Coordinates of C-alpha atoms in Angstrom, one line a residue:
Chain A
M1 CA 32.8 79.2 81.3
T2 CA 29.1 79.7 81.8
A3 CA 27.1 82.9 81.4
V4 CA 26.7 83.3 85.1
E5 CA 30.4 83.2 85.6
I6 CA 31.0 85.9 83.0
H7 CA 28.4 88.0 84.7
T8 CA 30.1 87.9 88.0
H9 CA 33.5 88.6 86.5
K10 CA 32.1 91.7 84.8
H11 CA 31.3 93.2 88.2
R12 CA 34.6 92.4 89.8
W13 CA 37.2 93.3 87.2
W14 CA 39.8 93.7 89.9
R15 CA 39.4 90.0 90.6
S16 CA 40.1 89.1 87.0
R17 CA 43.1 86.9 86.2
G18 CA 45.0 89.7 84.6
V19 CA 44.7 92.0 87.6
Q20 CA 45.6 89.1 89.9
R21 CA 48.7 88.3 87.9
F22 CA 49.7 91.9 87.8
V23 CA 49.4 92.3 91.6
Q24 CA 51.4 89.1 92.1
H25 CA 54.2 90.4 89.8
R26 CA 56.9 91.4 92.2
L27 CA 58.8 93.7 89.8
A28 CA 55.6 95.4 88.7
M29 CA 54.6 96.1 92.3
I30 CA 58.1 97.5 93.1
G31 CA 57.8 99.7 90.0
M32 CA 54.3 100.9 91.1
A33 CA 55.6 101.7 94.6
M34 CA 58.7 103.6 93.3
L35 CA 56.6 105.5 90.8
F36 CA 53.9 106.3 93.4
L37 CA 56.5 107.7 95.9
L38 CA 58.3 109.6 93.2
T39 CA 55.1 111.2 91.8
L40 CA 53.9 112.0 95.4
A41 CA 57.3 113.7 96.2
C42 CA 57.1 115.7 93.0
I43 CA 53.6 116.9 93.7
I44 CA 53.8 117.8 97.4
G45 CA 57.6 117.9 98.0
P46 CA 58.3 121.4 96.7
Y47 CA 55.8 122.8 99.3
L48 CA 57.7 121.2 102.1
L49 CA 61.2 122.2 101.3
P50 CA 62.8 125.3 102.7
Y51 CA 63.9 126.7 99.3
D52 CA 62.1 127.1 96.0
E53 CA 63.7 125.9 92.9
L54 CA 64.7 129.3 91.6
Y55 CA 66.1 130.8 94.8
I56 CA 69.7 131.7 94.2
D57 CA 71.9 131.5 97.3
L58 CA 75.3 132.7 96.2
R59 CA 76.9 132.1 99.6
A60 CA 76.0 128.4 99.3
R61 CA 77.3 127.6 95.8
F62 CA 78.4 124.0 95.3
A63 CA 77.2 122.9 98.8
P64 CA 77.6 119.1 98.9
P65 CA 74.5 117.0 99.9
L66 CA 73.4 116.9 103.5
S67 CA 74.9 120.3 104.2
G68 CA 72.5 122.3 106.4
D69 CA 69.1 123.0 104.8
H70 CA 70.2 121.9 101.4
Y71 CA 69.5 118.2 101.7
L72 CA 70.8 117.3 98.3
G73 CA 73.3 120.1 98.0
T74 CA 73.3 123.1 95.7
D75 CA 74.2 123.7 92.0
P76 CA 76.8 126.2 90.6
L77 CA 74.3 129.1 91.2
G78 CA 73.6 128.0 94.8
R79 CA 70.1 126.8 93.9
D80 CA 68.7 124.0 96.1
I81 CA 69.1 120.7 94.2
A82 CA 66.3 118.9 96.1
A83 CA 63.8 121.6 95.1
R84 CA 65.0 121.7 91.5
L85 CA 64.9 117.9 91.3
L86 CA 61.2 117.7 92.4
M87 CA 60.1 120.6 90.2
A88 CA 62.1 119.0 87.3
G89 CA 60.3 115.8 88.1
R90 CA 57.0 117.4 87.4
I91 CA 58.2 118.7 84.0
S92 CA 60.0 115.5 83.0
L93 CA 57.1 113.1 84.1
L94 CA 54.5 115.3 82.4
V95 CA 56.5 115.5 79.2
G96 CA 57.0 111.7 79.3
F97 CA 53.3 111.1 80.0
F98 CA 51.9 113.4 77.3
A99 CA 54.4 112.3 74.7
M100 CA 53.2 108.8 75.4
V101 CA 49.5 109.8 75.1
L102 CA 50.2 111.6 71.8
S103 CA 52.4 108.9 70.2
T104 CA 50.0 106.2 71.3
A105 CA 47.2 108.1 69.6
I106 CA 49.2 108.6 66.4
G107 CA 50.4 105.0 66.4
T108 CA 47.0 103.5 67.2
V109 CA 45.2 105.4 64.4
I110 CA 47.8 104.6 61.8
G111 CA 48.0 101.0 62.9
V112 CA 44.2 100.5 62.9
V113 CA 43.7 102.1 59.6
A114 CA 46.6 100.2 58.0
G115 CA 45.5 96.9 59.4
Y116 CA 41.8 97.3 58.7
Y117 CA 42.0 98.5 55.1
G118 CA 44.9 96.3 54.1
G119 CA 46.1 96.4 50.5
K120 CA 47.5 99.6 49.2
V121 CA 46.6 101.7 52.2
N122 CA 48.5 99.2 54.4
S123 CA 51.6 99.2 52.2
I124 CA 51.8 103.0 52.0
L125 CA 51.3 103.5 55.7
M126 CA 53.5 100.7 56.8
R127 CA 56.3 101.8 54.5
F128 CA 56.1 105.2 56.2
V129 CA 56.5 103.4 59.5
D130 CA 59.6 101.6 58.2
A131 CA 61.0 104.8 56.8
F132 CA 60.6 106.6 60.1
L133 CA 62.3 103.7 61.8
A134 CA 65.3 104.0 59.5
F135 CA 66.2 107.4 61.0
P136 CA 68.2 107.0 64.3
S137 CA 65.6 108.6 66.6
I138 CA 68.1 110.8 68.4
F139 CA 69.3 112.3 65.1
L140 CA 65.7 113.1 64.0
L141 CA 64.8 114.4 67.4
L142 CA 67.8 116.7 67.8
A143 CA 67.4 118.1 64.2
L144 CA 63.7 118.9 64.9
A145 CA 64.5 120.2 68.4
A146 CA 67.1 122.5 67.0
F147 CA 64.8 123.9 64.3
I148 CA 61.7 124.4 66.4
N149 CA 61.1 126.7 69.4
P150 CA 61.8 124.4 72.3
S151 CA 58.8 125.0 74.6
P152 CA 57.7 122.0 76.8
V153 CA 54.7 121.5 74.5
M154 CA 56.9 121.4 71.3
I155 CA 59.4 119.1 73.0
T156 CA 56.5 116.7 73.9
I157 CA 55.2 116.9 70.3
I158 CA 58.5 116.1 68.7
I159 CA 59.2 113.2 71.1
A160 CA 55.8 111.8 70.1
V161 CA 56.5 112.4 66.4
T162 CA 59.7 110.3 66.7
S163 CA 58.3 107.4 68.8
W164 CA 54.9 106.3 67.5
M165 CA 56.2 103.7 65.1
E166 CA 56.4 100.7 67.5
I167 CA 52.8 101.1 68.6
A168 CA 51.7 101.4 65.0
R169 CA 53.4 98.1 64.2
I170 CA 51.9 96.4 67.2
V171 CA 48.4 97.6 66.5
E172 CA 48.6 96.8 62.8
A173 CA 49.6 93.2 63.5
E174 CA 46.7 92.9 66.0
V175 CA 44.1 94.3 63.7
K176 CA 45.3 92.0 60.8
S177 CA 44.8 89.0 63.1
L178 CA 41.3 90.2 64.2
R179 CA 40.0 91.5 60.9
E180 CA 38.5 88.3 59.6
R181 CA 36.9 87.3 62.8
D182 CA 33.1 86.9 63.0
F183 CA 32.3 89.9 65.1
V184 CA 33.9 92.1 62.5
M185 CA 31.9 90.4 59.7
A186 CA 28.8 90.8 61.8
G187 CA 29.6 94.5 62.2
R188 CA 30.0 94.9 58.4
M189 CA 26.7 93.0 57.7
L190 CA 24.9 95.3 60.2
G191 CA 26.1 98.1 58.0
L192 CA 28.2 99.8 60.7
R193 CA 30.5 102.5 59.5
N194 CA 34.2 101.5 59.0
S195 CA 35.2 104.0 61.7
H196 CA 32.8 102.4 64.1
I197 CA 34.1 98.9 63.4
M198 CA 37.7 100.1 63.7
F199 CA 37.5 102.1 66.9
R200 CA 34.5 100.7 68.7
E201 CA 34.7 97.0 67.8
L202 CA 38.4 96.3 67.0
L203 CA 40.2 98.7 69.3
P204 CA 38.8 97.4 72.6
N205 CA 40.3 94.0 71.8
M206 CA 43.8 95.4 71.7
V207 CA 43.8 97.4 74.8
G208 CA 46.3 95.0 76.4
P209 CA 49.2 95.2 74.0
I210 CA 48.6 99.0 73.6
I211 CA 48.8 99.6 77.3
V212 CA 52.0 97.6 77.5
A213 CA 53.6 99.4 74.6
A214 CA 52.4 102.8 76.0
T215 CA 54.0 102.1 79.4
L216 CA 57.3 101.4 77.7
T217 CA 56.9 104.5 75.6
V218 CA 56.8 106.7 78.7
A219 CA 60.1 105.2 79.8
R220 CA 61.6 105.9 76.4
A221 CA 60.2 109.4 76.2
I222 CA 61.7 110.3 79.6
L223 CA 65.1 109.1 78.4
L224 CA 64.8 111.1 75.2
E225 CA 63.8 114.3 77.0
A226 CA 66.6 113.8 79.4
Y227 CA 69.1 113.5 76.6
I228 CA 68.1 116.4 74.5
S229 CA 67.7 118.6 77.5
F230 CA 71.2 117.5 78.7
L231 CA 72.5 118.8 75.4
G232 CA 70.6 122.1 75.7
Y233 CA 68.0 121.5 73.0
G234 CA 65.2 120.4 75.2
I235 CA 63.5 122.0 78.1
Q236 CA 65.1 125.5 78.6
P237 CA 66.3 127.0 81.9
P238 CA 65.1 128.4 84.2
L239 CA 62.5 125.7 83.9
P240 CA 64.2 122.7 85.4
S241 CA 64.0 119.2 84.0
W242 CA 66.0 116.1 84.9
G243 CA 67.9 116.4 81.7
N244 CA 68.8 120.0 81.9
M245 CA 70.0 119.6 85.5
L246 CA 72.7 117.4 84.0
N247 CA 73.6 120.1 81.5
G248 CA 76.9 121.4 82.6
A249 CA 77.4 118.6 85.2
Q250 CA 80.2 117.2 83.1
Q251 CA 82.5 120.2 83.7
Y252 CA 82.1 120.0 87.5
L253 CA 82.4 116.2 87.5
A254 CA 85.7 116.3 89.5
T255 CA 84.6 118.9 92.0
A256 CA 80.9 118.4 92.4
P257 CA 80.0 114.9 91.3
W258 CA 76.6 115.1 93.0
L259 CA 75.4 117.5 90.3
A260 CA 75.6 114.5 87.9
I261 CA 74.8 111.7 90.2
I262 CA 71.5 112.8 91.8
P263 CA 69.5 113.6 88.7
G264 CA 70.9 110.6 86.9
I265 CA 69.8 108.2 89.6
T266 CA 66.4 109.8 89.7
I267 CA 66.0 109.4 85.9
T268 CA 67.1 105.8 86.2
I269 CA 64.6 105.1 89.0
A270 CA 61.7 106.7 87.1
V271 CA 62.5 104.8 83.9
T272 CA 63.1 101.5 85.7
S273 CA 59.7 101.9 87.3
F274 CA 58.0 102.2 84.0
N275 CA 60.0 99.3 82.5
F276 CA 59.1 97.1 85.5
I277 CA 55.4 98.0 85.3
G278 CA 55.5 97.4 81.5
D279 CA 57.0 94.0 82.1
G280 CA 54.3 93.1 84.7
L281 CA 51.6 94.3 82.4
R282 CA 52.9 92.3 79.5
D283 CA 52.8 89.1 81.7
A284 CA 49.4 90.0 83.2
L285 CA 47.6 91.0 80.0
D286 CA 49.1 88.4 77.7
V287 CA 45.9 86.5 76.8
R288 CA 47.9 83.4 76.0
N289 CA 48.5 83.1 79.8
D290 CA 44.8 82.8 80.3
P291 CA 43.7 79.2 80.7
A292 CA 40.3 78.7 79.1
Chain B
M1 CA 67.8 83.7 45.9
A2 CA 67.7 86.0 42.8
G3 CA 64.0 86.5 43.3
F4 CA 64.5 87.3 47.0
L5 CA 67.3 89.7 46.1
V6 CA 65.2 91.6 43.6
K7 CA 62.3 91.8 45.9
R8 CA 64.4 93.0 48.8
L9 CA 66.3 95.5 46.7
W10 CA 63.0 97.0 45.4
Q11 CA 61.8 97.3 49.0
S12 CA 64.9 99.2 50.0
I13 CA 64.6 101.6 47.0
V14 CA 60.9 102.3 47.9
L15 CA 62.0 103.0 51.5
L16 CA 64.9 105.2 50.4
I17 CA 62.4 107.3 48.4
I18 CA 60.1 107.7 51.4
V19 CA 63.1 108.4 53.7
S20 CA 64.3 111.2 51.3
M21 CA 60.7 112.7 51.3
I22 CA 60.8 112.8 55.1
G23 CA 64.3 114.3 54.9
F24 CA 63.1 116.9 52.5
G25 CA 60.2 117.7 54.8
V26 CA 62.6 118.2 57.7
L27 CA 64.8 120.4 55.5
H28 CA 61.8 122.8 55.0
L29 CA 61.3 123.1 58.7
T30 CA 64.8 124.6 59.1
P31 CA 64.6 128.3 60.0
G32 CA 64.5 130.1 56.7
G33 CA 64.6 126.8 54.9
P34 CA 67.5 126.3 52.5
L35 CA 68.0 130.1 52.5
S36 CA 69.1 130.4 56.1
Q37 CA 72.8 130.6 55.2
Y38 CA 72.3 133.8 53.4
A39 CA 70.1 135.4 56.0
L40 CA 73.1 135.6 58.3
T41 CA 75.2 137.6 55.8
P42 CA 75.6 141.2 56.9
G43 CA 73.8 143.8 54.8
M44 CA 71.4 141.2 53.4
T45 CA 68.1 142.8 52.1
Q46 CA 64.8 141.2 51.4
E47 CA 65.2 141.9 47.6
T48 CA 68.5 140.1 47.5
M49 CA 67.0 137.2 49.4
D50 CA 64.2 137.0 46.9
R51 CA 66.6 137.1 44.0
I52 CA 68.7 134.3 45.5
A53 CA 65.5 132.3 46.2
E54 CA 64.6 132.6 42.6
Q55 CA 68.1 131.7 41.5
M56 CA 68.0 128.6 43.7
G57 CA 64.6 127.7 42.3
L58 CA 62.8 128.0 45.6
N59 CA 59.7 129.6 44.0
R60 CA 59.1 126.5 42.0
P61 CA 56.4 124.0 43.0
L62 CA 57.5 121.7 45.9
P63 CA 57.4 118.4 44.0
I64 CA 59.8 119.9 41.4
Q65 CA 62.1 121.2 44.1
Y66 CA 62.1 117.8 45.7
L67 CA 63.0 116.0 42.5
D68 CA 65.8 118.5 41.9
W69 CA 67.1 118.0 45.5
A70 CA 66.9 114.2 45.3
W71 CA 68.6 114.2 41.9
R72 CA 71.5 116.2 43.3
L73 CA 71.7 113.9 46.3
L74 CA 71.9 110.9 43.9
Q75 CA 74.8 112.5 42.0
G76 CA 76.7 112.9 45.3
D77 CA 76.1 116.7 45.5
W78 CA 75.0 117.0 49.1
G79 CA 75.7 120.7 49.4
T80 CA 78.5 122.6 51.1
S81 CA 79.2 123.0 54.8
Y82 CA 78.6 126.6 56.0
R83 CA 81.3 126.1 58.5
D84 CA 84.3 125.1 56.5
Q85 CA 83.1 125.4 52.9
Q86 CA 83.7 121.8 52.1
P87 CA 81.4 119.3 50.4
V88 CA 79.1 117.7 53.0
L89 CA 80.0 114.2 51.9
T90 CA 83.7 114.9 52.5
V91 CA 83.0 116.2 55.9
I92 CA 80.9 113.2 56.8
G93 CA 83.5 110.9 55.4
R94 CA 86.1 112.3 57.7
H95 CA 84.0 111.4 60.7
L96 CA 82.8 108.0 59.5
F97 CA 85.7 105.9 60.7
A98 CA 85.5 107.0 64.3
T99 CA 81.8 106.1 64.5
L100 CA 82.3 102.8 62.8
L101 CA 85.2 101.9 65.1
L102 CA 83.1 102.7 68.2
M103 CA 80.1 100.8 66.8
V104 CA 82.0 97.7 65.8
S105 CA 83.9 97.4 69.1
S106 CA 80.9 97.9 71.2
T107 CA 78.9 95.4 69.0
V108 CA 81.7 92.8 69.5
I109 CA 81.4 93.3 73.3
S110 CA 77.6 93.2 73.4
I111 CA 77.2 90.2 71.1
G112 CA 79.8 88.3 73.0
L113 CA 78.4 89.0 76.4
G114 CA 74.8 89.1 75.4
T115 CA 74.9 85.8 73.6
W116 CA 76.5 84.1 76.6
I117 CA 74.0 85.7 79.1
G118 CA 71.1 84.8 76.9
I119 CA 72.0 81.2 76.4
R120 CA 72.9 80.7 80.1
G121 CA 69.6 82.3 81.1
A122 CA 67.7 79.9 78.8
T123 CA 69.5 76.8 79.8
H124 CA 69.3 77.7 83.5
R125 CA 65.8 79.1 83.3
Y126 CA 64.3 80.6 86.5
S127 CA 67.7 80.2 88.2
T128 CA 69.2 83.0 90.2
F129 CA 71.4 83.8 87.2
D130 CA 68.4 84.1 84.9
Y131 CA 66.5 86.2 87.4
T132 CA 69.5 88.5 88.0
A133 CA 70.1 88.8 84.2
T134 CA 66.4 89.7 83.6
V135 CA 66.2 92.4 86.2
G136 CA 69.7 93.6 85.3
A137 CA 68.7 94.0 81.7
M138 CA 65.7 96.0 82.6
I139 CA 67.7 98.3 84.8
A140 CA 70.4 98.6 82.1
L141 CA 67.8 99.6 79.6
S142 CA 66.6 102.3 82.0
I143 CA 70.0 104.0 82.6
P144 CA 70.5 107.0 80.4
T145 CA 73.5 106.2 78.2
F146 CA 75.0 109.7 78.5
W147 CA 74.7 109.6 82.3
F148 CA 76.3 106.2 82.4
G149 CA 79.2 107.7 80.4
L150 CA 79.6 110.4 83.0
V151 CA 79.6 107.9 85.8
G152 CA 82.2 105.9 83.9
I153 CA 84.4 109.0 83.5
Y154 CA 84.0 109.9 87.1
V155 CA 85.0 106.4 88.4
F156 CA 87.6 105.2 85.8
S157 CA 89.2 108.5 84.7
L158 CA 88.8 110.9 87.6
K159 CA 88.9 108.6 90.6
L160 CA 91.0 105.6 89.5
G161 CA 92.8 107.3 86.7
W162 CA 92.9 104.1 84.6
L163 CA 91.3 105.3 81.4
P164 CA 91.3 108.5 79.5
A165 CA 88.2 110.7 79.9
G166 CA 87.7 111.4 76.2
N167 CA 89.0 111.7 72.6
M168 CA 90.1 108.9 70.3
Y169 CA 93.8 109.1 70.8
T170 CA 96.5 111.2 72.6
I171 CA 97.9 113.9 70.4
G172 CA 101.5 112.9 69.5
D173 CA 100.9 109.2 70.3
G174 CA 98.2 107.5 68.2
S175 CA 99.6 104.0 68.4
L176 CA 97.2 101.0 68.2
L177 CA 97.5 100.5 72.0
D178 CA 96.7 104.2 72.5
Y179 CA 93.5 103.9 70.4
L180 CA 92.5 100.8 72.3
H181 CA 93.0 102.5 75.6
H182 CA 90.7 105.3 74.5
L183 CA 88.2 102.9 73.0
I184 CA 87.5 100.8 76.2
L185 CA 85.3 103.2 78.2
P186 CA 83.1 104.5 75.3
S187 CA 82.5 101.1 73.8
V188 CA 81.6 99.5 77.1
V189 CA 79.2 102.4 77.9
L190 CA 77.6 102.0 74.5
A191 CA 77.5 98.2 74.8
L192 CA 75.6 98.2 78.1
V193 CA 72.2 98.8 76.5
N194 CA 72.9 96.5 73.7
I195 CA 74.1 93.7 76.0
A196 CA 70.7 94.0 77.7
I197 CA 68.7 93.9 74.4
W198 CA 70.9 91.1 72.9
S199 CA 70.7 88.9 75.9
R200 CA 66.9 89.2 76.1
Y201 CA 66.4 88.2 72.5
M202 CA 69.0 85.5 72.7
R203 CA 67.3 84.0 75.7
T204 CA 63.9 83.9 73.9
A205 CA 65.5 82.5 70.7
T206 CA 67.3 79.8 72.6
L207 CA 64.1 78.8 74.4
D208 CA 62.3 78.6 71.1
V209 CA 64.9 76.2 69.7
I210 CA 65.7 74.2 72.8
N211 CA 62.5 72.2 72.9
Q212 CA 62.2 71.5 69.2
D213 CA 62.2 68.0 67.9
F214 CA 65.6 68.1 66.2
V215 CA 67.2 68.9 69.5
K216 CA 65.5 66.1 71.2
T217 CA 66.5 63.8 68.3
A218 CA 70.1 64.9 68.7
R219 CA 69.9 64.1 72.4
A220 CA 68.2 60.8 71.8
K221 CA 71.0 59.9 69.4
G222 CA 73.4 60.3 72.3
V223 CA 75.1 63.5 71.3
G224 CA 76.8 65.1 74.2
E225 CA 74.9 67.9 76.0
R226 CA 77.6 70.4 75.2
R227 CA 77.7 69.5 71.5
V228 CA 73.9 69.7 71.3
L229 CA 74.0 73.1 72.8
M230 CA 76.8 74.6 70.7
K231 CA 75.9 73.0 67.4
H232 CA 72.2 72.4 67.3
V233 CA 70.8 75.0 69.7
V234 CA 73.1 78.0 69.4
G235 CA 73.5 77.8 65.7
N236 CA 69.8 77.9 65.1
A237 CA 69.1 80.5 67.8
L238 CA 71.7 82.9 66.3
L239 CA 69.9 82.9 62.9
P240 CA 67.1 85.4 63.9
M241 CA 69.8 87.5 65.6
I242 CA 71.3 88.4 62.2
T243 CA 68.0 90.2 61.2
L244 CA 67.8 91.6 64.7
A245 CA 71.3 93.1 64.4
G246 CA 70.1 94.9 61.3
M247 CA 67.0 96.2 63.1
Q248 CA 69.0 97.4 66.0
L249 CA 71.2 99.5 63.8
P250 CA 69.3 102.8 64.2
N251 CA 69.4 102.4 68.0
L252 CA 73.1 101.6 67.8
L253 CA 73.7 104.8 65.8
S254 CA 71.6 106.8 68.2
G255 CA 73.6 105.3 71.1
A256 CA 76.9 106.1 69.3
L257 CA 75.8 109.7 68.9
V258 CA 75.0 109.9 72.6
T259 CA 78.3 108.3 73.7
E260 CA 80.3 110.4 71.3
T261 CA 79.0 113.6 72.9
V262 CA 80.1 112.6 76.4
F263 CA 83.5 111.3 75.3
T264 CA 84.3 114.0 72.7
W265 CA 84.7 111.1 70.3
P266 CA 85.4 112.6 66.8
G267 CA 82.6 110.7 65.0
M268 CA 79.4 111.5 63.2
G269 CA 77.5 112.2 66.4
R270 CA 80.0 114.8 67.5
L271 CA 79.9 116.3 64.0
F272 CA 76.1 116.3 64.2
L273 CA 76.1 118.3 67.5
D274 CA 78.8 120.7 66.4
S275 CA 76.9 121.4 63.2
L276 CA 73.7 122.0 65.1
G277 CA 75.6 124.5 67.3
Y278 CA 76.9 126.3 64.2
N279 CA 73.5 126.2 62.4
D280 CA 75.4 124.3 59.7
Y281 CA 72.2 122.9 58.2
P282 CA 73.6 121.2 55.1
V283 CA 75.8 119.0 57.3
V284 CA 72.9 118.3 59.7
M285 CA 70.6 117.3 56.8
G286 CA 73.4 115.3 55.2
L287 CA 74.0 113.4 58.4
L288 CA 70.3 112.8 58.9
M289 CA 70.0 111.3 55.3
F290 CA 73.4 109.5 55.6
S291 CA 72.5 107.8 58.8
A292 CA 69.1 106.7 57.4
I293 CA 70.8 105.3 54.3
L294 CA 73.3 103.5 56.4
V295 CA 70.5 101.9 58.3
L296 CA 68.7 100.8 55.2
L297 CA 71.9 99.4 53.8
G298 CA 72.6 97.6 57.1
N299 CA 69.1 96.1 57.1
L300 CA 69.5 95.0 53.5
I301 CA 72.8 93.3 54.2
A302 CA 71.5 91.6 57.4
D303 CA 68.5 90.3 55.5
L304 CA 70.6 89.0 52.6
V305 CA 73.0 87.3 54.9
A306 CA 70.2 85.7 56.9
A307 CA 68.5 84.6 53.6
S308 CA 71.7 83.1 52.2
I309 CA 72.1 81.0 55.4
D310 CA 68.5 80.1 56.0
P311 CA 66.4 78.9 53.0
R312 CA 63.2 79.3 54.9
I313 CA 63.6 83.1 54.7
R314 CA 64.2 83.4 51.0
L315 CA 61.5 80.9 50.1
A316 CA 58.9 82.4 52.3

């Protein structure tokens, strides 16, 4: 590859091989489309529906889907499921997204520091990663959720606290493999501070694997939120979330199955989208796929 | 092997110590800390609380408290359940069997199906089967286990009436067949995610082995394709799976907890949730520590088994 080529590529990042591969990845594109539609619906949908998510219509309790104005039916209090589903989507997607941001930040910092310094620092930090991984995440998450005031912010934080380990492992392995490379040596010889080498020189080389892991972390975070909210330890009513919409659905399973089916399918669609996108990103950003 | 054993045991002990430190940290996040059980007693005053705190040694420095707590843990004194005043370990022991039964049966299903799907996907790479299995695995990983359980109950218990909707046995029956009947739905629900994970890893492992020289040699010697696959490929591809099974243990336990809550299965997960509901913190903490120890033990056993089969691991 000549210098001229590199120059042109720099200005057309969207024509790079990685982006091309991603766009041609059928599953990833399906995931992007589903996620886009879902997000759009959650953002503008609530303004278009006839009912808001807290309006209680006692005459229309347990209305099945497609009955009158209640397109997806109503819940035991007569609240419109469509409106609740979309408002819940805002909460669940935001919790998933910010839990990902936070856990990626924690995991990246710990991984970079452990990988860069090596030796004792590495052993101590990585043993902590192993120890956290020894706890079944749901047990740890539920214990923390039960002990702490369950506001959406706290739920986001505890999900992040229980899911940063994978990213730390990935980043640590990457840093270890890059640590002895010439550009790091050059940085040291130039007298750059360690923090500069770690986060300005090393980090940009691992954006690919981090993005892939982060995408899959969103999927995982949405599932975790759904589960603890389903059990009543997550997002608290009246604030709707996909998980707490399923809370109580089990007791009406025989008479009003849509209470369970609709939020469940929505969660599955959202999580599948992130998993598809993550798979596409992994294929697209895997440097080993790059000829040259 | 002895060297490997010592090294691996030492690692587990170090991890156990860190795990206990994390557990101790969580314990101190409980509302009121270890004192919470007394705070609920009617007529409790601040002075009495302070006195109890002093008796329990809660005014000592944290490191001393930790050592004391860890020492009692080592001696098997895990505290007493607030709910039924029994030792925590006894309470956990009563629920251990149900969880293990669920985990073992769903592992048998997921290893059986997952291995088959993975090998077939690798030998018929990029076929319709492989593609379907790949997409199917990704969707299976995206379905919330608890919700899948609800759907299973709706279809197979409420609509078709084939399987019971919960519990481990019918009261007054309890025969082996009755247990199996109750076991089918929860173990299949729990297996779904694990089939997906297992088949993905098995596919990769098989692909890693299938093009290696010793497989080509076997083929060149005229060994039948079926024999090559079963003996040379699958045997070697299954090796890394032993370690993987150990690594998947925390996820399996998490999944078991989720499944138990939906199917009112009387295992550790159900106990965990009930204890949370009753603010029975000693049992909650006990289960947290117990599950982590179970995972460390599982990993240790998996590594030792893998090392005893494969000299490359123990000599590395």
